[in-house]
Amino acid sequence: MRVTMKLVRAAAIAAAVSLLPDLAAAQQAVRIGLGAPTLSFLPIWSGRALDTFKPQGLTATVAALPGGDASALAALDAGDIDLAAVGPDSMLRAVAKGQPFEIVYSLMSKVTLQLVVSKDFLERAGVKPTDPMPKRLAALKGATFGATALAGAQEAAARWLAAQGGLDPKNDIKVAQVGSPIAIQAALEAKRIDAFVLSPPEGFLAERAGTGVVLVSMGDEFPLLAKQPYLVLVAKKPISPASSELIQKTVNAMQAASAAVLDKPAEVAEAIQKQFFAKADPQAIASAVKSMSSGVAERGRIDVEGMKNALTFNKEVGNNFGKEFDAAATKDDLWTNSFVDAAKAK
């Protein structure tokens, strides 16, 4: 099985490399494994769309690896990639088992998930998006959520929200495995589910279609979720001088990309849409970039408070790593700002 997974990772990375132009040979390559091809990895998408890697002398090879975060971290451990873009929960789980990883950049510093409910459900529950949070969440009793997979991040977030509304998170809501976001949208329209929890632009698309409404934007309405490393860039330790130089150049590129998102979100969204989501609604991409832009405002920096928030949220959603982590004590071991601070000093 390990040999098969290595072959799959190698094939995915080789396929990504084959798409690069011949001129890339003159640039230094940085290989980034992506846990999932979601727009929430905003600095990576904007960096590639604007080619902020080029001024650093880099060519970015980004591959969404089969198997998600676990495969990205396995590829990093094997040396198949230079950096892994994943959720911190996967990285913490790996570190708890003894794998030598360190967070070098926060790609998204807030939880981007949104609770979207059908209009039919809103009418039945007698609740509005402008109602106080406790009322909105208490109304979820009896709701059926659609999810890509059971026991995943979407289900965990749905049950966490139910608990915040004073409900029994295990028994007061139901979660059904539906499939891809497209399938989830179709299920909402067909009234087979009442709600879902996904990141932008899914909420915008549901509202645009007239089938759903964003009831809660989690990272904008809960202080615990508004400031934490939600998606991160991970390196393997020990970090050699050569790797350190490559990481620094990559962080420089990410910061330039994040600055562009904050300064000209509409232009960045247009570039992302044209290059990577040609069939997507341009307004949906623009809406997503705008709604997530505050998550890149710190340009990758992590602090003890944010790390504490991430650890607290993971505990509340039931992620048991088999080891306790201390946010302050793990600075410059589990996570570091050394590359971010060096980039800002320039």
Short mmCIF file of C-alpha atoms in Angstrom, two decimals:
data_model
loop_
_atom_site.label_atom_id
_atom_site.label_comp_id
_atom_site.label_asym_id
_atom_site.label_seq_id
_atom_site.Cartn_x
_atom_site.Cartn_y
_atom_site.Cartn_z
CA MET A 1 0.00 0.00 0.00
CA ARG A 2 2.86 2.41 0.87
CA VAL A 3 4.45 1.73 -2.53
CA THR A 4 1.14 2.38 -4.28
CA MET A 5 0.64 5.68 -2.45
CA LYS A 6 4.18 6.77 -3.31
CA LEU A 7 3.54 6.01 -6.98
CA VAL A 8 0.26 7.98 -6.88
CA ARG A 9 1.96 10.97 -5.26
CA ALA A 10 4.86 10.82 -7.70
CA ALA A 11 2.47 10.63 -10.66
CA ALA A 12 0.46 13.62 -9.41
CA ILE A 13 3.55 15.73 -8.90
CA ALA A 14 5.03 14.68 -12.24
CA ALA A 15 1.77 15.60 -13.97
CA ALA A 16 1.86 19.05 -12.40
CA VAL A 17 5.47 19.57 -13.39
CA SER A 18 4.73 18.58 -16.99
CA LEU A 19 2.35 21.53 -17.27
CA LEU A 20 5.07 24.06 -16.57
CA PRO A 21 6.49 26.10 -19.46
CA ASP A 22 10.03 25.37 -20.71
CA LEU A 23 11.23 28.71 -19.38
CA ALA A 24 10.62 27.41 -15.85
CA ALA A 25 13.93 25.60 -16.06
CA ALA A 26 15.67 28.93 -15.44
CA GLN A 27 13.73 29.41 -12.22
CA GLN A 28 14.05 27.55 -8.94
CA ALA A 29 11.07 25.26 -8.41
CA VAL A 30 9.10 25.11 -5.18
CA ARG A 31 6.81 22.10 -4.95
CA ILE A 32 3.67 22.62 -2.86
CA GLY A 33 1.28 19.80 -2.08
CA LEU A 34 -2.30 20.95 -1.60
CA GLY A 35 -4.56 19.08 0.79
CA ALA A 36 -7.67 20.19 -1.15
CA PRO A 37 -8.16 22.48 -4.17
CA THR A 38 -10.40 24.94 -2.31
CA LEU A 39 -10.35 28.70 -2.76
CA SER A 40 -9.68 29.12 0.97
CA PHE A 41 -5.98 28.60 0.19
CA LEU A 42 -6.23 32.15 -1.10
CA PRO A 43 -2.55 33.25 -1.07
CA ILE A 44 -1.63 30.22 -3.19
CA TRP A 45 -4.28 30.95 -5.80
CA SER A 46 -3.54 34.67 -5.89
CA GLY A 47 0.21 34.06 -5.91
CA ARG A 48 -0.09 31.80 -8.92
CA ALA A 49 -2.59 34.05 -10.72
CA LEU A 50 -0.39 37.13 -10.28
CA ASP A 51 2.88 35.14 -10.43
CA THR A 52 4.29 36.72 -7.31
CA PHE A 53 6.70 33.76 -7.27
CA LYS A 54 8.57 35.04 -10.33
CA PRO A 55 10.20 38.09 -8.66
CA GLN A 56 11.55 35.66 -6.06
CA GLY A 57 13.16 33.57 -8.78
CA LEU A 58 10.66 30.78 -8.21
CA THR A 59 8.32 28.65 -10.26
CA ALA A 60 5.53 27.21 -8.13
CA THR A 61 4.42 23.66 -8.79
CA VAL A 62 1.15 23.15 -6.95
CA ALA A 63 -0.55 19.75 -6.94
CA ALA A 64 -3.76 18.69 -5.17
CA LEU A 65 -2.72 15.22 -4.09
CA PRO A 66 -5.14 12.27 -3.94
CA GLY A 67 -5.93 11.52 -0.33
CA GLY A 68 -6.09 15.09 0.96
CA ASP A 69 -4.06 16.40 3.89
CA ALA A 70 -2.71 12.99 4.88
CA SER A 71 -1.24 12.44 1.41
CA ALA A 72 0.24 15.94 1.30
CA LEU A 73 1.99 15.40 4.62
CA ALA A 74 3.17 11.95 3.57
CA ALA A 75 4.63 13.48 0.39
CA LEU A 76 6.36 16.14 2.49
CA ASP A 77 7.80 13.52 4.82
CA ALA A 78 9.07 11.53 1.83
CA GLY A 79 10.70 14.58 0.24
CA ASP A 80 8.41 14.51 -2.80
CA ILE A 81 7.34 18.11 -2.12
CA ASP A 82 8.92 21.08 -0.36
CA LEU A 83 5.87 22.37 1.51
CA ALA A 84 2.40 21.09 2.38
CA ALA A 85 -0.68 23.31 2.43
CA VAL A 86 -3.07 21.66 4.88
CA GLY A 87 -5.37 22.14 7.84
CA PRO A 88 -3.58 22.40 11.19
CA ASP A 89 -5.55 19.48 12.63
CA SER A 90 -3.90 17.05 10.20
CA MET A 91 -0.48 18.48 10.95
CA LEU A 92 -1.04 18.30 14.73
CA ARG A 93 -2.19 14.70 14.44
CA ALA A 94 0.98 13.83 12.54
CA VAL A 95 3.24 15.66 15.00
CA ALA A 96 1.57 13.89 17.92
CA LYS A 97 2.67 10.63 16.29
CA GLY A 98 6.26 11.85 16.12
CA GLN A 99 6.51 13.28 12.59
CA PRO A 100 8.87 16.30 12.34
CA PHE A 101 6.70 19.10 10.96
CA GLU A 102 6.52 22.84 11.61
CA ILE A 103 4.03 25.52 10.54
CA VAL A 104 5.89 28.29 8.70
CA TYR A 105 2.96 30.39 7.43
CA SER A 106 -0.75 30.84 8.08
CA LEU A 107 -2.43 30.78 4.68
CA MET A 108 -5.88 31.57 6.08
CA SER A 109 -6.17 33.05 9.56
CA LYS A 110 -9.89 32.64 10.14
CA VAL A 111 -12.40 29.84 9.74
CA THR A 112 -13.98 30.39 6.32
CA LEU A 113 -16.93 28.03 6.71
CA GLN A 114 -20.46 29.35 6.27
CA LEU A 115 -23.72 27.81 7.43
CA VAL A 116 -26.14 27.82 4.51
CA VAL A 117 -29.79 26.82 4.94
CA SER A 118 -32.61 26.42 2.44
CA LYS A 119 -35.26 29.10 2.14
CA ASP A 120 -37.86 26.44 2.85
CA PHE A 121 -36.12 25.63 6.12
CA LEU A 122 -35.99 29.31 7.10
CA GLU A 123 -39.74 29.57 6.65
CA ARG A 124 -40.42 26.37 8.61
CA ALA A 125 -38.09 27.39 11.43
CA GLY A 126 -39.32 30.98 11.52
CA VAL A 127 -35.83 32.42 11.64
CA LYS A 128 -33.95 35.15 9.74
CA PRO A 129 -30.25 35.88 9.13
CA THR A 130 -30.71 39.10 11.12
CA ASP A 131 -31.95 37.28 14.24
CA PRO A 132 -29.68 36.98 17.29
CA MET A 133 -27.16 34.16 17.03
CA PRO A 134 -28.75 31.97 19.76
CA LYS A 135 -32.08 32.03 17.94
CA ARG A 136 -30.51 31.22 14.58
CA LEU A 137 -28.62 28.24 15.95
CA ALA A 138 -31.43 26.91 18.15
CA ALA A 139 -33.58 26.79 15.01
CA LEU A 140 -31.30 24.07 13.62
CA LYS A 141 -33.03 21.43 15.74
CA GLY A 142 -34.18 18.63 13.46
CA ALA A 143 -32.23 19.92 10.43
CA THR A 144 -30.55 17.55 7.99
CA PHE A 145 -27.10 18.67 6.85
CA GLY A 146 -25.47 17.54 3.63
CA ALA A 147 -21.75 16.78 3.71
CA THR A 148 -19.06 15.59 1.33
CA ALA A 149 -18.14 12.80 3.74
CA LEU A 150 -19.25 11.63 7.16
CA ALA A 151 -17.09 12.30 10.22
CA GLY A 152 -15.23 15.05 8.34
CA ALA A 153 -14.69 18.76 8.92
CA GLN A 154 -18.14 19.71 7.59
CA GLU A 155 -19.97 17.40 9.99
CA ALA A 156 -17.76 18.50 12.89
CA ALA A 157 -18.55 22.16 12.17
CA ALA A 158 -22.29 21.47 11.86
CA ARG A 159 -22.38 19.69 15.21
CA TRP A 160 -20.25 22.43 16.80
CA LEU A 161 -22.76 25.03 15.63
CA ALA A 162 -25.64 22.99 17.04
CA ALA A 163 -23.87 22.86 20.40
CA GLN A 164 -23.41 26.65 20.35
CA GLY A 165 -27.18 26.91 19.98
CA GLY A 166 -27.80 24.83 23.09
CA LEU A 167 -28.75 21.73 21.11
CA ASP A 168 -27.61 18.15 21.56
CA PRO A 169 -24.99 17.99 18.77
CA LYS A 170 -25.32 14.21 18.41
CA ASN A 171 -29.07 13.85 18.36
CA ASP A 172 -30.69 17.17 17.45
CA ILE A 173 -29.32 17.34 13.89
CA LYS A 174 -28.73 14.77 11.17
CA VAL A 175 -25.84 14.59 8.72
CA ALA A 176 -26.11 12.82 5.36
CA GLN A 177 -23.25 12.02 3.03
CA VAL A 178 -24.11 13.67 -0.28
CA GLY A 179 -20.85 14.14 -2.19
CA SER A 180 -19.23 17.09 -3.91
CA PRO A 181 -20.29 20.71 -3.37
CA ILE A 182 -22.19 20.50 -6.67
CA ALA A 183 -24.13 17.49 -5.37
CA ILE A 184 -24.76 19.27 -2.07
CA GLN A 185 -26.17 22.31 -3.90
CA ALA A 186 -28.44 20.02 -5.93
CA ALA A 187 -29.62 18.25 -2.77
CA LEU A 188 -30.49 21.61 -1.18
CA GLU A 189 -32.46 22.64 -4.26
CA ALA A 190 -34.29 19.29 -4.30
CA LYS A 191 -35.12 19.72 -0.57
CA ARG A 192 -33.35 16.47 0.36
CA ILE A 193 -31.26 18.41 2.88
CA ASP A 194 -31.94 21.54 4.90
CA ALA A 195 -28.44 22.92 5.28
CA PHE A 196 -24.73 22.58 4.65
CA VAL A 197 -21.47 24.02 5.97
CA LEU A 198 -18.96 24.95 3.27
CA SER A 199 -16.55 27.77 2.46
CA PRO A 200 -17.19 30.47 -0.17
CA PRO A 201 -18.30 30.69 -2.88
CA GLU A 202 -20.93 28.01 -2.04
CA GLY A 203 -23.08 30.36 0.04
CA PHE A 204 -23.07 32.96 -2.72
CA LEU A 205 -24.03 30.33 -5.29
CA ALA A 206 -26.97 29.13 -3.19
CA GLU A 207 -28.22 32.68 -2.74
CA ARG A 208 -27.70 33.43 -6.42
CA ALA A 209 -29.76 30.35 -7.35
CA GLY A 210 -32.48 31.35 -4.89
CA THR A 211 -32.27 28.03 -3.06
CA GLY A 212 -30.44 28.99 0.11
CA VAL A 213 -29.32 31.74 2.45
CA VAL A 214 -26.11 32.23 4.42
CA LEU A 215 -27.34 32.03 8.01
CA VAL A 216 -23.94 32.20 9.76
CA SER A 217 -20.47 33.19 8.57
CA MET A 218 -18.49 31.35 11.20
CA GLY A 219 -15.20 33.22 11.02
CA ASP A 220 -16.92 36.59 11.06
CA GLU A 221 -19.36 35.96 13.92
CA PHE A 222 -17.44 33.93 16.49
CA PRO A 223 -14.35 35.52 18.10
CA LEU A 224 -12.80 32.08 18.60
CA LEU A 225 -12.96 31.45 14.86
CA ALA A 226 -12.06 34.95 13.68
CA LYS A 227 -8.40 34.66 14.64
CA GLN A 228 -6.64 31.33 14.23
CA PRO A 229 -4.43 29.55 11.68
CA TYR A 230 -7.16 27.69 9.80
CA LEU A 231 -5.04 26.65 6.80
CA VAL A 232 -1.26 26.51 7.04
CA LEU A 233 1.96 25.98 5.14
CA VAL A 234 4.02 23.20 6.70
CA ALA A 235 7.72 22.35 6.34
CA LYS A 236 9.65 19.29 7.43
CA LYS A 237 12.25 19.62 10.18
CA PRO A 238 15.15 19.99 10.47
CA ILE A 239 15.07 22.84 7.99
CA SER A 240 18.39 23.00 6.14
CA PRO A 241 19.92 26.31 4.96
CA ALA A 242 18.88 25.51 1.39
CA SER A 243 15.32 24.70 2.46
CA SER A 244 15.24 27.81 4.62
CA GLU A 245 16.13 29.97 1.63
CA LEU A 246 13.43 28.31 -0.48
CA ILE A 247 10.82 28.75 2.26
CA GLN A 248 11.77 32.40 2.70
CA LYS A 249 11.32 33.10 -1.01
CA THR A 250 7.97 31.30 -0.94
CA VAL A 251 6.80 33.29 2.08
CA ASN A 252 7.86 36.51 0.33
CA ALA A 253 5.70 35.49 -2.63
CA MET A 254 2.75 34.63 -0.37
CA GLN A 255 2.96 37.99 1.38
CA ALA A 256 2.99 39.82 -1.95
CA ALA A 257 -0.04 37.82 -3.02
CA SER A 258 -1.86 38.58 0.24
CA ALA A 259 -1.08 42.28 -0.08
CA ALA A 260 -2.59 42.24 -3.57
CA VAL A 261 -5.77 40.59 -2.23
CA LEU A 262 -6.14 43.38 0.31
CA ASP A 263 -5.25 46.22 -2.08
CA LYS A 264 -7.12 45.13 -5.21
CA PRO A 265 -9.49 42.21 -4.44
CA ALA A 266 -11.56 42.63 -7.61
CA GLU A 267 -8.50 42.43 -9.88
CA VAL A 268 -7.12 39.43 -8.01
CA ALA A 269 -10.47 37.65 -8.19
CA GLU A 270 -10.65 38.27 -11.93
CA ALA A 271 -7.15 36.86 -12.44
CA ILE A 272 -7.93 33.77 -10.35
CA GLN A 273 -11.20 33.15 -12.14
CA LYS A 274 -9.76 33.49 -15.63
CA GLN A 275 -6.74 31.27 -14.98
CA PHE A 276 -8.14 28.55 -12.73
CA PHE A 277 -11.95 28.68 -12.69
CA ALA A 278 -12.84 29.66 -16.24
CA LYS A 279 -16.27 28.01 -16.05
CA ALA A 280 -17.14 29.55 -12.67
CA ASP A 281 -19.32 32.61 -12.19
CA PRO A 282 -16.90 35.57 -11.98
CA GLN A 283 -19.12 37.22 -9.38
CA ALA A 284 -18.95 34.09 -7.22
CA ILE A 285 -15.14 34.17 -7.21
CA ALA A 286 -15.15 37.92 -6.53
CA SER A 287 -17.55 37.44 -3.63
CA ALA A 288 -15.42 34.63 -2.19
CA VAL A 289 -12.18 36.61 -2.40
CA LYS A 290 -13.81 39.62 -0.75
CA SER A 291 -15.33 37.58 2.08
CA MET A 292 -12.06 35.78 2.84
CA SER A 293 -9.70 38.74 2.42
CA SER A 294 -9.63 39.51 6.16
CA GLY A 295 -8.14 36.06 6.67
CA VAL A 296 -4.92 37.12 4.93
CA ALA A 297 -4.62 40.53 6.60
CA GLU A 298 -1.88 39.36 8.98
CA ARG A 299 0.14 38.12 5.97
CA GLY A 300 0.85 34.73 7.45
CA ARG A 301 1.73 35.72 10.98
CA ILE A 302 0.61 33.53 13.91
CA ASP A 303 0.50 34.57 17.56
CA VAL A 304 -0.06 32.67 20.79
CA GLU A 305 -3.70 33.79 21.05
CA GLY A 306 -4.47 32.56 17.55
CA MET A 307 -2.75 29.24 18.18
CA LYS A 308 -4.70 28.86 21.43
CA ASN A 309 -7.91 29.49 19.52
CA ALA A 310 -7.03 26.81 16.98
CA LEU A 311 -6.26 24.27 19.71
CA THR A 312 -9.46 25.15 21.58
CA PHE A 313 -11.61 24.85 18.46
CA ASN A 314 -10.08 21.50 17.56
CA LYS A 315 -10.82 20.23 21.05
CA GLU A 316 -14.40 21.50 20.90
CA VAL A 317 -15.10 19.77 17.58
CA GLY A 318 -13.77 16.52 19.01
CA ASN A 319 -10.32 16.26 17.45
CA ASN A 320 -8.25 14.13 19.82
CA PHE A 321 -4.59 14.18 18.84
CA GLY A 322 -3.48 11.85 21.61
CA LYS A 323 -1.23 14.60 22.91
CA GLU A 324 -1.74 18.01 24.50
CA PHE A 325 -0.13 21.01 22.81
CA ASP A 326 0.71 24.30 24.54
CA ALA A 327 0.44 27.28 22.19
CA ALA A 328 3.14 29.37 23.86
CA ALA A 329 5.57 26.57 24.65
CA THR A 330 5.55 25.25 21.09
CA LYS A 331 6.57 28.51 19.43
CA ASP A 332 9.60 28.00 17.16
CA ASP A 333 9.06 24.25 17.36
CA LEU A 334 5.50 23.47 16.28
CA TRP A 335 5.05 26.89 14.66
CA THR A 336 7.26 29.85 13.84
CA ASN A 337 7.08 33.44 12.60
CA SER A 338 10.74 33.59 11.66
CA PHE A 339 10.08 33.54 7.90
CA VAL A 340 7.12 35.92 8.13
CA ASP A 341 9.09 38.40 10.23
CA ALA A 342 12.07 38.23 7.86
CA ALA A 343 9.78 38.94 4.90
CA LYS A 344 8.16 41.91 6.66
CA ALA A 345 11.58 43.33 7.55
CA LYS A 346 12.45 43.80 3.89
#
